Every structure is written in C-alpha cells, then in structure tokens.
XYZ file of C-alpha atoms in Angstrom:
476
model
C 0.000 0.000 0.000
C 1.367 3.401 -1.021
C 1.636 6.187 1.523
C 2.456 9.871 1.250
C 6.035 10.899 1.915
C 6.600 12.733 5.154
C 9.248 15.196 6.303
C 10.862 12.327 8.213
C 11.212 10.336 4.970
C 12.949 13.284 3.302
C 15.231 13.692 6.322
C 16.159 9.983 6.203
C 17.010 10.309 2.497
C 19.189 13.348 3.234
C 20.996 11.463 5.994
C 21.633 8.460 3.743
C 22.828 10.771 0.988
C 25.089 12.576 3.451
C 26.614 9.315 4.703
C 27.160 8.120 1.153
C 28.701 11.471 0.226
C 31.139 11.309 3.149
C 32.068 7.731 2.256
C 32.565 8.693 -1.391
C 34.768 11.628 -0.443
C 36.792 9.473 1.940
C 37.396 6.874 -0.785
C 38.415 9.464 -3.391
C 40.620 11.498 -1.043
C 42.341 8.359 0.266
C 43.139 7.300 -3.279
C 44.567 10.694 -4.228
C 46.622 10.836 -1.036
C 48.147 7.411 -1.697
C 49.004 8.287 -5.305
C 50.755 11.538 -4.356
C 52.437 10.027 -1.300
C 53.989 7.332 -3.481
C 55.793 9.974 -5.524
C 57.807 11.022 -2.441
C 57.572 8.256 0.161
C 60.548 6.334 -1.236
C 62.898 9.347 -1.205
C 63.983 8.926 2.411
C 64.084 5.126 1.992
C 66.471 5.220 -1.002
C 69.661 4.471 0.978
C 67.974 1.416 2.526
C 66.737 0.309 -0.917
C 70.258 0.614 -2.299
C 71.731 -1.479 0.510
C 68.987 -4.082 0.312
C 68.912 -4.677 -3.455
C 72.352 -3.529 -4.562
C 71.303 -0.619 -6.776
C 74.004 1.411 -8.494
C 74.030 5.156 -7.835
C 72.723 5.846 -11.359
C 70.012 3.193 -11.149
C 68.770 4.275 -7.738
C 67.214 7.499 -9.035
C 64.908 5.439 -11.236
C 63.118 4.066 -8.185
C 61.542 7.534 -8.086
C 61.703 8.362 -11.787
C 59.997 5.183 -13.042
C 56.877 6.119 -11.086
C 56.953 9.775 -12.112
C 57.551 8.981 -15.780
C 54.705 6.466 -16.100
C 52.285 8.542 -14.008
C 52.933 11.839 -15.768
C 53.166 10.338 -19.238
C 49.892 8.399 -19.153
C 47.628 10.830 -17.267
C 45.883 12.313 -20.311
C 45.207 8.851 -21.679
C 43.882 7.661 -18.320
C 41.622 10.677 -17.940
C 40.014 10.223 -21.337
C 39.593 6.485 -20.760
C 37.417 7.365 -17.764
C 35.307 9.774 -19.829
C 34.628 7.065 -22.425
C 34.478 3.876 -20.346
C 33.067 5.211 -17.061
C 34.984 6.922 -14.288
C 34.162 4.461 -11.516
C 35.093 1.462 -13.659
C 38.414 3.008 -14.652
C 39.068 4.242 -11.116
C 38.545 0.822 -9.515
C 40.648 -0.907 -12.173
C 43.466 1.580 -11.629
C 43.419 1.178 -7.834
C 43.330 -2.637 -8.106
C 46.356 -2.653 -10.420
C 48.149 -0.136 -8.185
C 47.586 -2.371 -5.149
C 48.916 -5.425 -6.972
C 51.980 -3.492 -8.196
C 52.671 -2.261 -4.647
C 52.556 -5.816 -3.314
C 54.925 -6.958 -6.069
C 57.272 -4.060 -5.249
C 57.397 -5.066 -1.595
C 58.421 -8.581 -2.601
C 61.032 -7.468 -5.157
C 64.332 -9.297 -4.838
C 66.267 -7.520 -7.588
C 66.563 -3.957 -8.919
C 64.769 -4.766 -12.197
C 61.771 -6.207 -10.336
C 61.395 -3.111 -8.165
C 61.697 -0.746 -11.144
C 59.057 -2.730 -13.051
C 56.734 -2.543 -10.038
C 57.289 1.210 -9.702
C 56.513 1.737 -13.404
C 53.354 -0.379 -13.025
C 52.374 1.720 -9.996
C 52.748 4.890 -12.063
C 50.747 3.526 -15.004
C 47.881 2.383 -12.775
C 47.966 5.696 -10.891
C 47.386 7.414 -14.238
C 44.123 5.456 -14.524
C 42.955 6.089 -10.956
C 44.115 9.694 -10.457
C 41.979 11.536 -13.039
C 38.959 9.455 -12.062
C 39.147 10.561 -8.438
C 38.770 14.260 -9.288
C 36.263 13.610 -12.081
C 34.088 11.568 -9.694
C 34.051 14.503 -7.269
C 32.742 16.698 -10.089
C 30.003 14.181 -10.953
C 29.145 13.051 -7.386
C 28.779 16.396 -5.610
C 26.395 19.061 -6.912
C 27.793 22.481 -7.724
C 27.855 24.672 -4.622
C 29.194 24.425 -1.056
C 29.311 20.604 -1.002
C 31.467 20.474 -4.106
C 33.692 23.282 -2.795
C 34.309 21.326 0.418
C 34.976 18.147 -1.551
C 37.445 19.933 -3.824
C 39.161 21.345 -0.745
C 39.650 17.851 0.692
C 40.972 16.655 -2.668
C 43.388 19.593 -2.869
C 44.628 18.839 0.658
C 45.422 15.292 -0.427
C 47.076 16.468 -3.657
C 49.272 19.130 -2.038
C 49.835 17.605 1.392
C 50.637 14.148 0.069
C 54.130 15.206 -0.922
C 54.994 16.153 2.666
C 53.070 13.239 4.185
C 55.177 10.943 2.010
C 58.391 12.297 3.522
C 57.072 11.863 7.086
C 55.659 8.400 6.468
C 58.755 7.293 4.572
C 60.938 8.303 7.522
C 58.715 6.466 10.001
C 58.469 3.234 8.031
C 62.156 3.150 7.125
C 63.238 3.793 10.731
C 60.777 1.413 12.389
C 60.446 -1.368 9.807
C 62.229 -1.519 6.419
C 62.004 -0.040 2.950
C 59.614 -2.861 1.977
C 57.013 -1.391 4.331
C 56.980 1.668 2.064
C 55.523 -0.585 -0.651
C 53.326 -2.802 1.516
C 51.569 0.129 3.228
C 49.596 0.718 0.019
C 48.094 -2.769 -0.019
C 45.473 -2.553 2.775
C 44.497 0.990 1.751
C 44.122 -0.009 -1.893
C 42.119 -3.127 -1.019
C 39.735 -1.061 1.141
C 39.217 1.447 -1.674
C 38.441 -1.322 -4.185
C 35.877 -2.872 -1.801
C 34.197 0.407 -0.832
C 34.143 2.161 -4.201
C 31.151 0.240 -5.676
C 29.099 1.076 -2.556
C 30.111 4.724 -2.354
C 30.436 5.858 -5.966
C 27.926 6.011 -8.776
C 29.105 5.080 -12.248
C 29.232 7.866 -14.800
C 27.534 7.171 -18.168
C 29.621 5.412 -20.794
C 29.989 7.245 -24.068
C 29.804 5.490 -27.411
C 32.798 6.795 -29.302
C 35.777 5.734 -31.347
C 38.991 5.923 -29.388
C 41.341 8.627 -30.640
C 44.393 6.443 -31.275
C 46.420 9.158 -33.008
C 45.854 11.635 -30.194
C 46.554 8.990 -27.561
C 49.911 8.058 -29.091
C 50.932 11.671 -29.669
C 50.079 12.936 -26.185
C 51.453 9.851 -24.405
C 54.787 9.828 -26.214
C 55.070 13.605 -25.948
C 54.285 13.613 -22.230
C 56.658 10.726 -21.490
C 59.493 12.423 -23.395
C 58.833 15.760 -21.678
C 58.967 14.247 -18.176
C 61.991 12.137 -19.149
C 63.801 15.206 -20.503
C 63.173 17.126 -17.293
C 64.378 14.176 -15.209
C 67.552 13.944 -17.339
C 68.102 17.699 -17.003
C 68.102 17.422 -13.212
C 70.747 14.702 -13.242
C 72.823 15.448 -16.340
C 72.236 19.085 -17.288
C 70.175 20.837 -19.947
C 72.853 20.524 -22.633
C 73.291 16.747 -22.410
C 72.486 14.954 -25.695
C 69.639 12.791 -24.398
C 68.130 15.716 -22.515
C 68.084 17.900 -25.625
C 66.825 15.062 -27.801
C 63.990 14.163 -25.445
C 62.864 17.769 -24.971
C 63.016 18.517 -28.712
C 61.045 15.383 -29.570
C 58.515 16.249 -26.857
C 58.146 19.770 -28.286
C 57.480 18.367 -31.766
C 54.936 15.792 -30.599
C 53.111 18.140 -28.209
C 53.127 20.813 -30.922
C 51.455 18.368 -33.321
C 48.978 17.228 -30.666
C 46.481 20.141 -31.091
C 46.488 19.581 -34.868
C 45.712 15.893 -34.394
C 42.976 16.672 -31.864
C 41.349 19.279 -34.100
C 40.695 16.540 -36.685
C 39.499 13.882 -34.205
C 35.782 13.191 -33.712
C 36.297 12.264 -30.033
C 39.659 13.776 -29.007
C 41.690 12.502 -26.070
C 41.845 16.087 -24.810
C 38.981 18.321 -25.968
C 40.590 21.583 -27.093
C 37.667 23.488 -25.588
C 39.250 22.931 -22.174
C 41.828 25.566 -23.185
C 39.296 28.093 -24.433
C 38.535 29.595 -20.992
C 41.114 32.014 -19.608
C 40.346 31.170 -15.981
C 40.874 27.443 -16.515
C 44.173 28.013 -18.313
C 45.237 30.288 -15.452
C 44.357 27.566 -12.945
C 46.432 25.024 -14.885
C 49.391 27.449 -14.828
C 48.968 28.015 -11.091
C 49.103 24.272 -10.418
C 52.237 23.933 -12.589
C 54.113 26.771 -10.865
C 52.992 25.856 -7.333
C 54.131 22.254 -7.704
C 57.399 23.308 -9.370
C 58.232 25.638 -6.477
C 57.083 23.199 -3.784
C 58.856 20.145 -5.248
C 62.119 22.018 -5.692
C 61.846 23.469 -2.201
C 61.191 20.080 -0.570
C 64.021 18.453 -2.527
C 66.601 20.970 -1.318
C 65.222 21.286 2.186
C 65.623 17.508 2.543
C 69.263 17.819 1.438
C 69.849 20.801 3.729
C 68.274 19.282 6.836
C 70.091 15.947 6.426
C 73.355 17.120 4.857
C 73.945 20.440 6.654
C 71.922 20.242 9.862
C 72.700 16.491 10.188
C 69.171 15.324 10.992
C 68.333 11.631 10.573
C 65.573 10.349 8.251
C 62.917 10.259 10.987
C 63.720 13.739 12.317
C 63.782 15.062 8.745
C 60.328 13.704 8.076
C 58.912 15.250 11.240
C 60.608 18.536 10.366
C 58.182 18.891 7.471
C 55.109 18.021 9.543
C 54.248 21.697 10.307
C 53.819 22.279 6.574
C 51.121 19.625 6.413
C 49.347 20.839 9.558
C 49.125 24.434 8.326
C 48.221 23.369 4.778
C 45.322 21.244 6.029
C 44.054 23.964 8.380
C 44.109 26.655 5.699
C 42.669 24.378 3.012
C 39.705 23.574 5.262
C 38.997 27.283 5.646
C 39.131 28.111 1.931
C 35.650 26.731 1.030
C 34.165 29.153 3.579
C 36.159 32.033 2.094
C 35.347 31.317 -1.550
C 31.721 32.526 -1.361
C 32.873 35.816 0.176
C 36.001 36.610 -1.824
C 36.112 34.322 -4.862
C 39.046 32.282 -6.175
C 41.270 35.000 -7.661
C 41.944 37.089 -4.504
C 42.653 33.937 -2.504
C 45.173 32.783 -5.100
C 46.880 36.177 -4.993
C 47.061 36.125 -1.177
C 48.336 32.540 -1.118
C 50.969 33.289 -3.744
C 52.264 36.237 -1.707
C 52.681 33.950 1.323
C 54.637 31.484 -0.835
C 56.870 34.314 -2.058
C 57.561 35.347 1.539
C 58.436 31.785 2.559
C 60.762 31.253 -0.396
C 62.440 34.648 0.115
C 63.179 33.624 3.718
C 64.791 30.395 2.498
C 67.245 32.331 0.322
C 68.996 33.227 3.605
C 69.978 29.634 4.520
C 73.489 29.204 5.862
C 75.605 26.455 7.360
C 75.514 28.003 10.833
C 71.731 28.356 10.967
C 69.198 26.152 12.729
C 65.847 24.561 12.039
C 63.973 27.135 14.133
C 65.665 30.152 12.574
C 65.799 29.020 8.933
C 63.239 26.287 8.233
C 60.187 26.476 10.487
C 59.020 29.947 9.467
C 59.349 29.377 5.697
C 57.569 26.015 5.727
C 54.686 27.500 7.746
C 54.314 30.370 5.284
C 54.570 28.083 2.292
C 52.118 25.594 3.779
C 49.521 28.324 4.342
C 50.041 29.817 0.901
C 49.941 26.525 -0.955
C 46.710 25.558 0.819
C 45.024 28.737 -0.442
C 46.391 28.399 -3.966
C 45.777 24.679 -4.372
C 42.112 24.685 -3.340
C 41.268 27.860 -5.265
C 43.063 26.702 -8.428
C 41.370 23.309 -8.304
C 38.002 25.016 -7.940
C 38.729 27.341 -10.886
C 40.003 24.511 -13.105
C 36.946 22.290 -12.605
C 34.278 25.014 -12.621
C 31.716 24.580 -15.417
C 33.495 21.586 -16.999
C 30.958 19.444 -18.924
C 30.452 16.061 -17.251
C 31.708 14.237 -20.340
C 35.020 16.090 -20.151
C 35.640 15.980 -16.389
C 38.192 13.191 -16.718
C 40.172 15.063 -19.361
C 40.147 18.275 -17.291
C 41.246 16.355 -14.207
C 44.028 14.694 -16.189
C 45.330 18.038 -17.467
C 45.323 19.483 -13.934
C 47.214 16.501 -12.557
C 49.585 16.531 -15.541
C 50.478 20.087 -14.572
C 51.337 18.752 -11.118
C 53.550 15.952 -12.446
C 55.322 18.093 -15.035
C 55.673 20.913 -12.501
C 57.339 18.605 -9.996
C 59.943 17.440 -12.515
C 60.445 20.983 -13.841
C 60.976 22.489 -10.391
C 63.611 19.963 -9.362
C 65.403 20.280 -12.726
C 65.533 24.084 -12.582
C 66.653 24.306 -8.955
C 69.283 21.575 -9.387
C 70.682 23.430 -12.394
C 70.930 26.690 -10.453
C 72.446 24.893 -7.463
C 75.201 23.449 -9.673
C 75.889 26.846 -11.237
C 76.071 28.770 -7.954
C 77.716 26.234 -5.646
C 80.623 27.746 -3.730
C 82.724 26.729 -0.762
C 79.797 25.166 1.108
C 76.640 23.313 -0.005
C 74.575 26.151 1.460
C 75.926 28.522 -1.214
C 74.346 26.560 -4.048
C 71.173 26.033 -2.039
C 70.744 29.790 -1.681
C 70.903 30.009 -5.455
C 68.389 27.166 -5.789
C 65.952 28.841 -3.412
C 66.381 32.089 -5.357
C 65.244 30.196 -8.459
C 62.296 28.937 -6.411
C 61.566 32.546 -5.483
C 61.353 33.406 -9.178
C 58.804 30.602 -9.655
C 56.627 31.905 -6.807
C 56.817 35.472 -8.151
C 55.682 34.150 -11.543
C 52.826 32.355 -9.768
C 51.813 35.631 -8.121
C 51.805 37.365 -11.502
C 49.547 34.675 -12.975
C 47.186 34.951 -10.009
C 47.009 38.740 -10.352
C 46.789 39.059 -14.133
C 45.994 35.626 -15.582
C 42.296 35.565 -14.693
C 39.337 37.576 -15.896
C 38.396 40.473 -13.650
C 34.987 38.912 -13.100
C 36.553 35.639 -11.934
C 36.040 36.504 -8.276
C 32.346 37.139 -8.877
C 32.073 33.814 -10.678
C 33.806 32.112 -7.756
C 31.385 33.658 -5.275
C 28.283 32.659 -7.192
C 29.600 29.176 -7.953
C 30.273 28.507 -4.278
C 26.892 29.703 -3.158
C 24.728 27.801 -5.617
C-alpha cells in the first residue's frame, strides 16, 4: 500500500545521501593521497633500498623516476579512458592494479623487479588519479558541497608530498624499505571494496577511441617528463636531454592539430578556451614546481647540513602539512565571500615570503631560525592556492570532459614537480661555492622566481569577473 512521503522520509534520504557522500569523499581522497604520497615516500628510503637490493648510484634514481615517468606520461590517456568507459570502472581498475603493483614491489628481490613494479604503480595511478577528481565533479552538486569536496581533494594532492616524507621516515626507521611498498596494499584493497558502494558510475559514451591523439600525447608527455628528469641529473645541454625535450616539443606541438581533426579527441581543445581554466592550470604547474624544488633541497639541507636523521627530517616537514590542512579547510568558507582569484593572490604572496626567507639559509643556521618559518608560510600559501586553483580549473566543466580536465590538472602537477627539481638543481650546480649552502641559496632564489611568476599569474591571468564567478559558484 502506497503512503504519502513525510518530512521524516525526506530527512532519512538526506541522511543516507550525506553518509554516502562522506564515504565517497573518503574513498576518493584516500586514493589521491596514496598516489601523491607514493611519488615522495621512497625518497627517504632510497639508501635502505640501495643497501637491500644492490642498486648502483645511477640506477637508484629510477626508483623515483619510473613512477613519475609512467604517471605523468599516461595521465591524459587515463583521464580520457574514464570519460569514455566510465569513471568508476576506470578508477577501480586503476586502484586494483596499483595495489597489486605495490605488493609486487614489496616482494622485489632484484633492482629490475622493483623498477618494473614502480613503473606499473605509475601507469595504474594514471588510470585512478583523473577518475578521483572527475568523480568529485560528478558526485557532488555544484555549490558548497562540491567546494568542500574539492578542498579535501586539494589537501590530499598538495599535502601528500609532505606526508610521504614523514611516512617514509617512520616506516624506514621502524620497519624496512619494503614497508613503504606494503603500506599501500590494505588501503588499496579497502578502496576497491568500498568504491562500488560509495560511488555512482558515470555514463559510458559510445565513441571511437582517438588512437592518433593517444599516441601523440602519451609519447610527448613521457618524453617531456623524461627530458626534465635527465636535465636534473645530467644538465640541460646533455644529448639525451636535448633530444627528449626537442622530440617532446614536436609531438606536443602536433597534438592540437591531431585533436582538431578527431571526432572524439583525447583532450577536448575546448578545455583551453577559458582564460580562468588556463590560469588555474598554470597556477598548479608553478605551485608544484616551487614546492617540489623546495622540498628536494630542504631535505638535502636538513640531512646534509643540519645532520638530521631520516625520521627527524620527516617530522621537520610536519608543520607544513598541519598548516596546509588547516588553511585548506577554511578556503571553502572564504570562496563565497572573496572568490578564487583574490585567494590565489594572497596565497601566492605567502609562498613568495616563505621562499624569500629560504634564500637566507646558511651552514651556521638552525631549524627554528631558517626552516620552520618558511615552511609555515609556504604551507599556508599553498593551501590557499591549491584549493582555489582546483576550484577554478573544474568550474563549469561538462560532465563528459571531467576526466580530461582532471588529467590536465594533474599533468600540470607531475610536469611541474619534474620541472621544479630540474631548474633548482641546475641553479644549485651553477652557484655552488665553498659550502653546499651557497648553491642552495641560489636554488631557493630560483624557487623565489617561480613563486613570483605564480603571483603574476594569479594577479593578471584571470578575468576580472573571476572573483564574482567564484562567489556565485560557491553559493549555488
């Protein structure tokens, strides 16, 4: 027998929807955190990996680079696969493969086995990563709920780099480097089990796969990331570096021409037609470049100059994460009042201040006088920039292109990370004097230039009505 719905029935539906929304956000944020953490978690464990498996000095860097290369090179392909095949389906498949690759990496008994596992982790992360942000766009309606969800995602994306350093130090000190691989397994298994309950599948689209665009963008992206990695280790003038970057420039230059002729392009060119979205992509690139370079050299400074151990080094970066999370949680409440553009400007200025402070590092300094203040400033600034830029990049993206937009945003993060380290390493080599701190001051000065450029993009790279759009979008 049918009965009329009551206010209690509506309230029960809202509660169930709220619980499902929280579960969905937890699943998606946990996935993004794991994927970003894995880009940095092995850094502190590298000496233990070298001792355990007998890596050469040259081969050891590829424990990190194999992941970065596969992840950054395949992101656009993974994002479009989700748009065409369904984001939840692609997301779950990516997480399942990532979990299996992590387990294989923990069992690796030879360098080649670990490098293969790291490359498989990166490739599967390229499937899961774009889907996590695209599912936020399709799961949460436009307005305050989506703004809060994007803030949580941005916390995971930006804070994961620092969390990886802390967690890597803990696991290496208390267990072994293999724990760095195995820690992903229970988290990945939980995500695979919970995702079908928490996430709705996006509609599949009947379309021919753009093979030409997929090959062009994948090869171009892989060569670009590889060239930047080579530049950091061998210099910008080295033959393979120049060859990789030139080939990447040719392929990525041809990519828009290929896409313009494709019926269902891997990356819809319309994503680049809005000035605010392009500005948000640039902000993500510059923020990650500055942050990655800063963390790379701070790790060297704290361990090599201040003589901290791996565990103390990891905890030294913990204030960055605490401040970043606190500020990122506040941004969704500020967006309706101020909009995205002013918050990005304010956050960029804080990053400039933190990086300018770091240019004063010296061998006779201390953690409290040289490190704590800058990382607090940079953590606060990056929290404001990351959430606001993510909001601006995903605003008004058609549901059928959410995966591609997410992939571009995350590609900016991967390319930015490699670019930042390459640029700062180059400047460090060119300015190194009697002590390591001399070159590091030069490296942090290069980082300062990146943050100033980020401030310029925030101030002038968005339409003047962008703040009004941000306010209305957050309130709807």
